[in-house]
Short mmCIF file of C-alpha atoms and ligand atoms in Angstrom, two decimals:
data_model
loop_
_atom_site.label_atom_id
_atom_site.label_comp_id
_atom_site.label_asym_id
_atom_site.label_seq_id
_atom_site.Cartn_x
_atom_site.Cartn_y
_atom_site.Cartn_z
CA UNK A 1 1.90 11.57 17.01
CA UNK A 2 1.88 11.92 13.37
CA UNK A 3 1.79 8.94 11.56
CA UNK A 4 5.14 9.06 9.71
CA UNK A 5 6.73 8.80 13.11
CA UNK A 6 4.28 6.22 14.23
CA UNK A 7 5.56 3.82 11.44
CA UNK A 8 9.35 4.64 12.10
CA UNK A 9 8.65 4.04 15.77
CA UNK A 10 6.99 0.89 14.81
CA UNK A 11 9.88 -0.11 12.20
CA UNK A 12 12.00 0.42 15.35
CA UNK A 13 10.28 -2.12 17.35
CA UNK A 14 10.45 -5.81 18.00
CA UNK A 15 7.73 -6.89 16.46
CA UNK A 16 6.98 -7.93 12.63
CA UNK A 17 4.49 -5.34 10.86
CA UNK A 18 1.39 -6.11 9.31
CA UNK A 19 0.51 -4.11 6.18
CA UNK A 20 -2.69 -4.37 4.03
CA UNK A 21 -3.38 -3.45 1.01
CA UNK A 22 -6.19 -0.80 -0.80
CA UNK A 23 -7.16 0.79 -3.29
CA UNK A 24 -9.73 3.09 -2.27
CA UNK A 25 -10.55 4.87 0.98
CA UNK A 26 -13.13 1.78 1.73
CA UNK A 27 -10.50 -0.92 1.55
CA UNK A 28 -8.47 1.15 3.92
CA UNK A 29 -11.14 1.86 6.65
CA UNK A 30 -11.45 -2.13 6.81
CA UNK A 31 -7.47 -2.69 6.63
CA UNK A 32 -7.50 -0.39 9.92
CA UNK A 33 -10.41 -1.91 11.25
CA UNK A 34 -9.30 -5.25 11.25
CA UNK A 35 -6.20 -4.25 13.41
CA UNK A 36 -3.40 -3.79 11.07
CA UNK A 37 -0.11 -1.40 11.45
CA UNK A 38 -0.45 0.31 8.14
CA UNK A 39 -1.88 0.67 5.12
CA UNK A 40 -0.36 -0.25 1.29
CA UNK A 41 -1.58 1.86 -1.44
CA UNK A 42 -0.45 -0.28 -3.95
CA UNK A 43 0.04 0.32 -8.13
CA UNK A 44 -1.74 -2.69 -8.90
CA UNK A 45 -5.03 -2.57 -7.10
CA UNK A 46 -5.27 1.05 -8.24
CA UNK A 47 -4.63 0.48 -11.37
CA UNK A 48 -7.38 -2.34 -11.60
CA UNK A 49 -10.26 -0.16 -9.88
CA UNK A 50 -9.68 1.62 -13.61
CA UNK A 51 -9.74 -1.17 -15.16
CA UNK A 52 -6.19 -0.41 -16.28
CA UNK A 53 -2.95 -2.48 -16.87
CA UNK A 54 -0.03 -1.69 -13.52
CA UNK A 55 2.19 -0.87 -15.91
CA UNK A 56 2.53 3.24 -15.21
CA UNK A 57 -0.60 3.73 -17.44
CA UNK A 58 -2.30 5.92 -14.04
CA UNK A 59 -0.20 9.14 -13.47
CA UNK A 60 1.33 10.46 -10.21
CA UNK A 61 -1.42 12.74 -9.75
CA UNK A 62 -4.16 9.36 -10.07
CA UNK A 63 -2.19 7.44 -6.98
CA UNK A 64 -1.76 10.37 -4.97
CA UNK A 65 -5.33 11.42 -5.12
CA UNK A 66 -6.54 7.83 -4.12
CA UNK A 67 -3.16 8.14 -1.20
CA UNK A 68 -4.26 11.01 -0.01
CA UNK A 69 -7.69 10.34 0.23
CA UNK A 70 -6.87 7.37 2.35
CA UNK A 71 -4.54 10.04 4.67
CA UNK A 72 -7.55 11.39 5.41
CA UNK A 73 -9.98 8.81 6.47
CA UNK A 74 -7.15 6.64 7.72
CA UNK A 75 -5.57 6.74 12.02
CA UNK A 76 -2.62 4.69 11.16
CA UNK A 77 0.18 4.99 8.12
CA UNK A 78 -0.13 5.06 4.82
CA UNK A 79 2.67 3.71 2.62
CA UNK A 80 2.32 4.95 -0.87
CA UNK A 81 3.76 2.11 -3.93
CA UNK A 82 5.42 4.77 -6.35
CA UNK A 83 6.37 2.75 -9.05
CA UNK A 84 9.42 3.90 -10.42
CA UNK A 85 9.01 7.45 -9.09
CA UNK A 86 7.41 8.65 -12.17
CA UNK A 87 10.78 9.25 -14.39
CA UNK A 88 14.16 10.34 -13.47
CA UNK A 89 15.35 12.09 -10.22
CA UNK A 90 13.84 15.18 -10.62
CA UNK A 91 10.34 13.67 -10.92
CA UNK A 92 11.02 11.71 -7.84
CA UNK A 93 11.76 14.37 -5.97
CA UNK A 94 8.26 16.02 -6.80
CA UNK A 95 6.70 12.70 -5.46
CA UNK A 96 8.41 13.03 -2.60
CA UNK A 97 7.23 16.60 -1.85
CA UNK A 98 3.79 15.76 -3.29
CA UNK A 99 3.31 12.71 -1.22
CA UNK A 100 5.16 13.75 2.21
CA UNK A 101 2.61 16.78 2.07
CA UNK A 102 -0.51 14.96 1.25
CA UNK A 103 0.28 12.88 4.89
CA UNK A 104 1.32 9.81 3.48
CA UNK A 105 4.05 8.07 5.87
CA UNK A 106 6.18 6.23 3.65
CA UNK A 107 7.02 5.75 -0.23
CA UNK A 108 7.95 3.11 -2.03
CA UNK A 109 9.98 3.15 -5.44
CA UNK A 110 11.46 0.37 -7.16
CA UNK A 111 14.56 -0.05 -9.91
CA UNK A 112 13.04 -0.68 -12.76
CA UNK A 113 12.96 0.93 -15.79
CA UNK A 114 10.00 3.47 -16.74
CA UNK A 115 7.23 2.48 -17.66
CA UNK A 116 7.07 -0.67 -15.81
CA UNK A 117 5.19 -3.66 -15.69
CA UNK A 118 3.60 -5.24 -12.45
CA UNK A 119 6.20 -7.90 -11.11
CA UNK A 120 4.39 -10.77 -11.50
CA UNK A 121 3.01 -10.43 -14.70
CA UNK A 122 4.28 -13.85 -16.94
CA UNK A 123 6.96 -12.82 -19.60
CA UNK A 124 6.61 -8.98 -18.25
CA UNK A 125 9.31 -6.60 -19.01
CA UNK A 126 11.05 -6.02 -15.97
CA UNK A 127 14.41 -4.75 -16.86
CA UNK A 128 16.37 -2.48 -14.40
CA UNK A 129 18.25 0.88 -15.04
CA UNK A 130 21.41 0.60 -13.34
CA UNK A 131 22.40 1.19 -10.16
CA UNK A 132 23.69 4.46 -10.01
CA UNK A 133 20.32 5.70 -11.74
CA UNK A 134 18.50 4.64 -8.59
CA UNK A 135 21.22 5.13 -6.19
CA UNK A 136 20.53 9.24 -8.13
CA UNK A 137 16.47 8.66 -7.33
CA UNK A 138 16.90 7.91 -3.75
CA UNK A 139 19.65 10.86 -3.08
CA UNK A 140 17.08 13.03 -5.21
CA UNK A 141 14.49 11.53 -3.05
CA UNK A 142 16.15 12.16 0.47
CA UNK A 143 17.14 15.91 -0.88
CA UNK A 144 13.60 16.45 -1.24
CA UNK A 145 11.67 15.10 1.98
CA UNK A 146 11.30 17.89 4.73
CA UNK A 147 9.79 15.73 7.85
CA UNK A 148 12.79 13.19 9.21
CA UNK A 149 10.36 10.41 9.49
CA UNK A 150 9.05 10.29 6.50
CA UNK A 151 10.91 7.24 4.77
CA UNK A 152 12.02 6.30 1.67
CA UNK A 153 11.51 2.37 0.98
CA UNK A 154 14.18 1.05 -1.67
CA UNK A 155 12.63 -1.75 -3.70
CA UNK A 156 14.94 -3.46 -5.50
CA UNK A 157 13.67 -6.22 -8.74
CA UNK A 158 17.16 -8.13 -9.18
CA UNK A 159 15.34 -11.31 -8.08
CA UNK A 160 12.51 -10.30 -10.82
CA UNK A 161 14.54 -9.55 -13.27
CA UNK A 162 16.33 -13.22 -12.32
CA UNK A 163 19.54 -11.19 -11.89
CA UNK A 164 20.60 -13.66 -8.75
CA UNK A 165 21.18 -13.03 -5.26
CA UNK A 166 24.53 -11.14 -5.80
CA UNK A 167 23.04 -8.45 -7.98
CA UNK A 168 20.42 -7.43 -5.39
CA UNK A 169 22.51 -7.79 -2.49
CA UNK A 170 24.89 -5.55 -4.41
CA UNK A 171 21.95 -3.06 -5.01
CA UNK A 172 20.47 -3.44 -1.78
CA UNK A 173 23.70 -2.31 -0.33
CA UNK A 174 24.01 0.63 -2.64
CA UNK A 175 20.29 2.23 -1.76
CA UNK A 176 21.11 1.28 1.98
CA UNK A 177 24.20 3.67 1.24
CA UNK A 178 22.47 6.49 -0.43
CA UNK A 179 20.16 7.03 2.32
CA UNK A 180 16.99 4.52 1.73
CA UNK A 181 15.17 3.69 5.07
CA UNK A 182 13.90 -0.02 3.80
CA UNK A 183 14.66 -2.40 1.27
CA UNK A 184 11.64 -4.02 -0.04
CA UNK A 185 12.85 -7.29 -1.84
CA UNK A 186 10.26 -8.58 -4.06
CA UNK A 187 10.19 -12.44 -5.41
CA UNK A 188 7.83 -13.99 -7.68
CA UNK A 189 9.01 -17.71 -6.94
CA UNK A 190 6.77 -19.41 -5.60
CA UNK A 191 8.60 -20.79 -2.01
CA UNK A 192 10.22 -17.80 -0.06
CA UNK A 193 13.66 -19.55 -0.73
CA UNK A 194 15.11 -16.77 -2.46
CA UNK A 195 13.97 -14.59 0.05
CA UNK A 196 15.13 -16.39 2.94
CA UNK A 197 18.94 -16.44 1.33
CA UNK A 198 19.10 -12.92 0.46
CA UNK A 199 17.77 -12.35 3.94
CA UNK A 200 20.45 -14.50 5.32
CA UNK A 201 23.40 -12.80 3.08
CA UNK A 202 22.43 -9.62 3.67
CA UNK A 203 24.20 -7.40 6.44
CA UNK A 204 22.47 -3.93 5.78
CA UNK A 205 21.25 -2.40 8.76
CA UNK A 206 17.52 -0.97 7.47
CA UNK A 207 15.16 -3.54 7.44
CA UNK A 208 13.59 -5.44 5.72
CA UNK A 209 10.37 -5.46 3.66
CA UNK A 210 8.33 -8.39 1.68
CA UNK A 211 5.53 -9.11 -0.58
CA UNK A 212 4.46 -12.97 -0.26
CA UNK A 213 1.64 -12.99 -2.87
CA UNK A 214 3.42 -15.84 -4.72
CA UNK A 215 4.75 -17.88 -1.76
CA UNK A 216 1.64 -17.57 0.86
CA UNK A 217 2.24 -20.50 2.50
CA UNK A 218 4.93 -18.90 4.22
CA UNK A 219 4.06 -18.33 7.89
CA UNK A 220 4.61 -15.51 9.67
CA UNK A 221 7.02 -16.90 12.26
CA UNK A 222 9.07 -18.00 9.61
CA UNK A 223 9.61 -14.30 8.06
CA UNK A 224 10.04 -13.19 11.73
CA UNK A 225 12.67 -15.60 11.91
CA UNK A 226 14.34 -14.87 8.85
CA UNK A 227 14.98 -11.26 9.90
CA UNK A 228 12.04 -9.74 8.24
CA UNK A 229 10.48 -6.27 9.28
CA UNK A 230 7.30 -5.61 7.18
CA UNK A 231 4.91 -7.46 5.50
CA UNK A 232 2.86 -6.19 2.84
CA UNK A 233 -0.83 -8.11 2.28
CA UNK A 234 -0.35 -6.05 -1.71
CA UNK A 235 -3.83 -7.26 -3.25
CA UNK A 236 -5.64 -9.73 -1.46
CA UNK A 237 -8.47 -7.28 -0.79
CA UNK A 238 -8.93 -6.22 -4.37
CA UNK A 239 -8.88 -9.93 -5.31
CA UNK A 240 -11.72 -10.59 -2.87
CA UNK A 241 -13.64 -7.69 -3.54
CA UNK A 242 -13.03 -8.58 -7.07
CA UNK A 243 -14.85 -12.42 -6.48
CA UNK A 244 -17.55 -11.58 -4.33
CA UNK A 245 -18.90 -9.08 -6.53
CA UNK A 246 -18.60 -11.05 -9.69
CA UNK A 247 -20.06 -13.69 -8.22
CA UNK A 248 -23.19 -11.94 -6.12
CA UNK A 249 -23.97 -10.20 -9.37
CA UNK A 250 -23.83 -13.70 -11.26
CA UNK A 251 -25.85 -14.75 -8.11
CA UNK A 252 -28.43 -11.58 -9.00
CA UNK A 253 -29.05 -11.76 -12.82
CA UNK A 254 -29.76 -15.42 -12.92
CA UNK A 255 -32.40 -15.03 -9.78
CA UNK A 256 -35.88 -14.25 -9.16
CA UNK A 257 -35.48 -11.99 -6.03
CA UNK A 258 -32.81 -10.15 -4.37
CA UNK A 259 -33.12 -11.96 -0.91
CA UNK A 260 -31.56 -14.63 -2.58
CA UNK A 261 -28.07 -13.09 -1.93
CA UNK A 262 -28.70 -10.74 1.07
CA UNK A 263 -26.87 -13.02 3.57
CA UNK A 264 -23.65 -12.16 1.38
CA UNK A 265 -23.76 -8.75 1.60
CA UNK A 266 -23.01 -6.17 4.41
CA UNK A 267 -26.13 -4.97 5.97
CA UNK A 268 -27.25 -1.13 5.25
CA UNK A 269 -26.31 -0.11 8.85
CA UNK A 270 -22.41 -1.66 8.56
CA UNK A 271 -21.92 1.01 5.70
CA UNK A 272 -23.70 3.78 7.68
CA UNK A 273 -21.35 3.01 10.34
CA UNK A 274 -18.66 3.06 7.42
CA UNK A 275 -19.35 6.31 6.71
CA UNK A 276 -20.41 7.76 9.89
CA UNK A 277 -24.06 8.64 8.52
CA UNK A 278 -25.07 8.60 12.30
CA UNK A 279 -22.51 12.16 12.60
CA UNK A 280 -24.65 13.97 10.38
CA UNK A 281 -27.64 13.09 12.23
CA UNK A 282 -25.95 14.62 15.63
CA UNK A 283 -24.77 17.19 13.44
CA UNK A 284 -28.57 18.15 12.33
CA UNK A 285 -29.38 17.74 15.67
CA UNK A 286 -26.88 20.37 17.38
CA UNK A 287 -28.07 22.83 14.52
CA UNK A 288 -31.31 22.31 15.30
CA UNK A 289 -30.93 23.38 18.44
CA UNK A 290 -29.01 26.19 17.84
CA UNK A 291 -31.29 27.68 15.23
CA UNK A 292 -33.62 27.49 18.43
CA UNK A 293 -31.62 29.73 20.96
CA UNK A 294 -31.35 31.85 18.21
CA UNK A 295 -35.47 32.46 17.54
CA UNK A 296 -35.54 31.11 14.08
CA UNK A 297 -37.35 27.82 15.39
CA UNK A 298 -40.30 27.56 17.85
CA UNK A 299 -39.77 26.11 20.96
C1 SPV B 1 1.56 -3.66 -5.84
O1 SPV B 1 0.77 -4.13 -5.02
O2 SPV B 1 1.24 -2.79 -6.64
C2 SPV B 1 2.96 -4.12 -5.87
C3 SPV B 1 3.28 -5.49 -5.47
O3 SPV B 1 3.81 -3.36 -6.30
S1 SPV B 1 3.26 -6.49 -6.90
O4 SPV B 1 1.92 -6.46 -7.46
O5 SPV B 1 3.65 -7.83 -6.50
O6 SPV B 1 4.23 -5.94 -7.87
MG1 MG B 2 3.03 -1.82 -7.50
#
């Protein structure tokens, strides 16, 4: 079943869905590996395997490289963070086409204005074009898209832009109208308050989609029973990669011998496995033995 399908199905379901985040193809063999629904290409941790600020420094072409490398490795969906779509309608649209070809499941775009700043970024700018320039981005976007499943998620930044409830209920209800497929409501309080009464106010019909980095006390059963679809796990790997590099390399410059550290690291054969080194091997082998029927090796 291809896998934009697989995440509608899923969207259509009972249950909650579990997203993790990556930012390289790595990241997203573990996120599948460790039993989650789908995988979250997100701006941010891309952005800071450059070393670069999320604030649509990276092109389109940057994010759907590292998307569709992940499309590749990766069994179950990939949703792709977009940003802002890259400029105005017509340059969403070219996402669209771009990213629906590449594999990826799902895209996510936002209502802010170009270039953006991450959303939780202390005195960011996070001002929004209106509504009927996004309400144009996700018509331009469903124009576009060719394969019925792949979906458009609406991610509306009233609540970051501390625009109040009204104002993204109003805009949620707008991109429900134009054709989005999700609305991702993003908060950077830190309780899911804000969440829970928009969720509560709200009478679309598409579900709904969150981001609890700044409230992660929140439990699980608590979005479930707050009418909330799809959770997105945006960074946490990046932030733990992040630590446990800095601090075996701390660990490694200010010691004697590398054994030191090796119970914090992976063992050589968990990456082989990683990256299927063992394949080649069978691969060599079935050559080998082919080159044989063939005369060009002794029996
Ligand atoms: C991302 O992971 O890139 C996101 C979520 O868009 S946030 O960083 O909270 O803006
Ligand atoms: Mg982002």
């Amino acid at each position: 079943m291809p896998k934009s399908e697989i995440l509608r199905k899923k969207l259509e379901g009972n249950s909650i869905i579990k997203v993790g985040g990556a930012f390289d193809v790595m990241s997203a063999k573990l996120v599948e590996n460790s039993g989650f629904d789908a995988i979250w290409s997100g701006s941010f941790a891309i952005s800071a395997t450059h070393a670069l600020p999320d604030a649509s420094i990276l092109t389109m072409t940057d994010f759907l490289n590292t998307s569709s490398n992940i499309v590749d490795s990766c069994k179950i969906p990939v949703i792709a963070d977009c940003d802002t779509g890259f400029g105005g309608p017509s340059n969403v649209a070219h996402t669209v086409k771009k990213f629906e070809s590449a594999g990826v499941a799902a895209i996510c775009i936002e209502d802010k204005i170009f270039p953006k700043q991450n959303s939780l970024l202390k005195n960011g700018k996070h001002s929004l074009v209106s509504e009927k320039e996004f309400v144009a981005k996700i018509l331009a976007a469903k124009d576009s898209k060719t394969n019925k499943n792949f979906m458009i998620i609406a991610r509306t930044e009233a609540l970051i832009a501390e625009l109040g409830i009204n104002e993204a209920i109003k805009r949620a209800n707008a991109y429900e109208s134009a054709g989005a497929d999700a609305i991702l409501i993003h908060s950077k309080k830190n309780t899911p308050d804000e969440i829970f009464e928009f969720s509560d106010r709200w009478n679309g019909n598409i579900p709904l989609v969150v981001v609890p980095t700044t409230y992660p006390t929140v439990e699980l059963s608590e979005l479930i029973q707050n009418h909330i679809k799809m959770v997105i796990f945006a960074n946490q790997t990046l932030r733990v990669a992040y630590s446990a590099m800095n601090n075996l390399l701390k660990e490694i410059n200010n010691s004697e011998r590398i054994s030191d550290v090796t119970q914090q690291m992976s063992s050589m054969e968990e990456i082989f496995d990683l990256q299927k080194m063992y394949e080649i091997k069978d691969q060599e082998k079935t050559i080998e033995e082919d080159l044989k029927k063939m005369g060009y090796i002794d029996e």
